[in-house]
Amino acid sequence: MSPSSTPPRALTIAGSDSGGGAGIQADLRTFNACRVHGTTAITAVTVQDTVRVSDFVEIPVGIVVGQIEAVIADIGVQAVKTGMLASAEIIRAVARTCDRWGIGRSGDVPLVVDPVAASMHGDSLLRSDALEALRSELIPRATLVTPNLDELRLLTGVRVRSSSDLGPAASALLRLGPAAALVKSGHLTNEPDCVDLYDDGEQRIELPSKRFETANTHGGGDTFAAAITAALASGKPLVDAVWFGKQLISEAVRDSYPLGAGYGPVAPSPR
Ligand code: PLP
């Protein structure tokens, strides 16, 4: 790429983490590491340090939609990711806006839905009425949905206790209607390796990586989904984008660092 050419563009629709580890901040860091220009539609602002999320406020729906439409109309977008969406009202508005702009499994622009429900501290990032909206309005439009095991249980009722439960879990997710599902097994700490499972109904692929002994994994889910989104924006096919994301997140966990009194962030390195 010559210095004056326009890079691919990705949009993240997500919340702000004042601690700089997760959310919008993680997405932009990852897009940048992947040489993709990141644009943002901020849905909520969290009051957050490395120990807890003590509060958050939602952005008015008209401003969320306004951000999406402004950047798409002027800058364009090759892939979209959603993270913390906070409320049913925001989820419904994002779903309608995706339809309007051809974003999602039946449009031209891939949509990665990271169904963020809670922080790793256990603090909720989603109002209680929003889970059903996520399940019925947004996930059926997704090119790829990327839950961790807690989010998977909330969405499908399936509880994963070992890697042998991942297949049925992926099938349960696909029944919600996304084009593909990626079940992340980072929380299966009793397993020696970290084997995630990709399933698009035609292919089921195991993605193994080494498990690093660290508690500094804040923003890991966001970083993984953002890396996949960046790869999609750069034109990679979905399965290649998932492998790219797996490699990036594995190295980012290896390179994570301590911060504050709680959990430090993962650190994506430039590609
Ligand atoms: N804060 C915001 C704004 C987020 O979007 C997320 C996750 O997506 C988190 C916090 C939680 O990240 P983690 O579970 O890695 O701590």
GROMACS .gro file of N, CA and C and ligand atoms in nm, residues 14-17 22-24 46 48 53 83-84 114 116 118-121 125 148 217-222, ligand 1:
model
   94
   14ALA      N    1  -2.017   0.012   1.927
   14ALA     CA    2  -1.981  -0.047   2.056
   14ALA      C    3  -1.969   0.059   2.165
   15GLY      N    4  -1.935   0.012   2.285
   15GLY     CA    5  -1.924   0.101   2.399
   15GLY      C    6  -1.781   0.144   2.427
   16SER      N    7  -1.770   0.256   2.499
   16SER     CA    8  -1.637   0.307   2.537
   16SER      C    9  -1.595   0.251   2.672
   17ASP      N   10  -1.471   0.205   2.683
   17ASP     CA   11  -1.411   0.160   2.809
   17ASP      C   12  -1.310   0.266   2.852
   22ALA      N   13  -1.087  -0.247   2.663
   22ALA     CA   14  -1.187  -0.321   2.586
   22ALA      C   15  -1.268  -0.224   2.501
   23GLY      N   16  -1.381  -0.273   2.449
   23GLY     CA   17  -1.475  -0.186   2.378
   23GLY      C   18  -1.415  -0.116   2.258
   24ILE      N   19  -1.467   0.004   2.234
   24ILE     CA   20  -1.424   0.086   2.120
   24ILE      C   21  -1.272   0.101   2.115
   46THR      N   22  -1.896   0.369   2.934
   46THR     CA   23  -1.883   0.304   3.064
   46THR      C   24  -1.787   0.382   3.153
   48GLN      N   25  -1.525   0.287   3.391
   48GLN     CA   26  -1.458   0.158   3.405
   48GLN      C   27  -1.310   0.175   3.435
   53VAL      N   28  -1.672  -0.224   3.624
   53VAL     CA   29  -1.751  -0.126   3.550
   53VAL      C   30  -1.848  -0.069   3.654
   83GLY      N   31  -2.038  -0.454   1.930
   83GLY     CA   32  -1.994  -0.499   2.061
   83GLY      C   33  -2.103  -0.470   2.162
   84MET      N   34  -2.072  -0.390   2.263
   84MET     CA   35  -2.171  -0.354   2.366
   84MET      C   36  -2.281  -0.268   2.302
  114ASP      N   37  -2.048  -0.951   1.809
  114ASP     CA   38  -1.990  -1.000   1.934
  114ASP      C   39  -2.095  -0.969   2.041
  116VAL      N   40  -2.189  -0.896   2.336
  116VAL     CA   41  -2.137  -0.856   2.467
  116VAL      C   42  -2.252  -0.844   2.569
  118ALA      N   43  -2.166  -0.902   2.947
  118ALA     CA   44  -2.110  -0.867   3.078
  118ALA      C   45  -1.959  -0.853   3.066
  119SER      N   46  -1.898  -0.780   3.156
  119SER     CA   47  -1.753  -0.771   3.157
  119SER      C   48  -1.696  -0.892   3.229
  120MET      N   49  -1.566  -0.910   3.219
  120MET     CA   50  -1.505  -1.026   3.285
  120MET      C   51  -1.511  -1.012   3.438
  121HIS      N   52  -1.545  -0.892   3.487
  121HIS     CA   53  -1.564  -0.874   3.631
  121HIS      C   54  -1.704  -0.920   3.672
  125LEU      N   55  -2.337  -0.540   3.101
  125LEU     CA   56  -2.321  -0.435   3.000
  125LEU      C   57  -2.442  -0.431   2.908
  148ASN      N   58  -1.861  -1.567   2.395
  148ASN     CA   59  -1.785  -1.650   2.488
  148ASN      C   60  -1.884  -1.746   2.554
  217THR      N   61  -0.651  -1.067   3.035
  217THR     CA   62  -0.718  -1.094   2.907
  217THR      C   63  -0.831  -0.995   2.882
  218HIS      N   64  -0.828  -0.883   2.951
  218HIS     CA   65  -0.933  -0.783   2.933
  218HIS      C   66  -0.934  -0.736   2.786
  219GLY      N   67  -1.052  -0.732   2.729
  219GLY     CA   68  -1.065  -0.689   2.589
  219GLY      C   69  -1.034  -0.800   2.490
  220GLY      N   70  -1.015  -0.921   2.538
  220GLY     CA   71  -0.978  -1.031   2.448
  220GLY      C   72  -1.086  -1.062   2.345
  221GLY      N   73  -1.211  -1.066   2.391
  221GLY     CA   74  -1.320  -1.097   2.298
  221GLY      C   75  -1.335  -0.989   2.192
  222ASP      N   76  -1.325  -0.864   2.234
  222ASP     CA   77  -1.338  -0.753   2.140
  222ASP      C   78  -1.224  -0.759   2.036
  272PLP     N1   79  -1.636  -0.268   2.845
  272PLP     C1   80  -1.682  -0.255   2.721
  272PLP     C2   81  -1.724  -0.121   2.673
  272PLP     C3   82  -1.689  -0.368   2.639
  272PLP     O1   83  -1.734  -0.359   2.515
  272PLP     C4   84  -1.647  -0.494   2.689
  272PLP     C5   85  -1.651  -0.615   2.608
  272PLP     O2   86  -1.687  -0.617   2.495
  272PLP     C6   87  -1.602  -0.501   2.817
  272PLP     C7   88  -1.597  -0.387   2.892
  272PLP     C8   89  -1.562  -0.629   2.880
  272PLP     O3   90  -1.448  -0.681   2.828
  272PLP     P1   91  -1.383  -0.804   2.908
  272PLP     O4   92  -1.490  -0.907   2.920
  272PLP     O5   93  -1.273  -0.846   2.817
  272PLP     O6   94  -1.338  -0.752   3.037
   0.00000   0.00000   0.00000
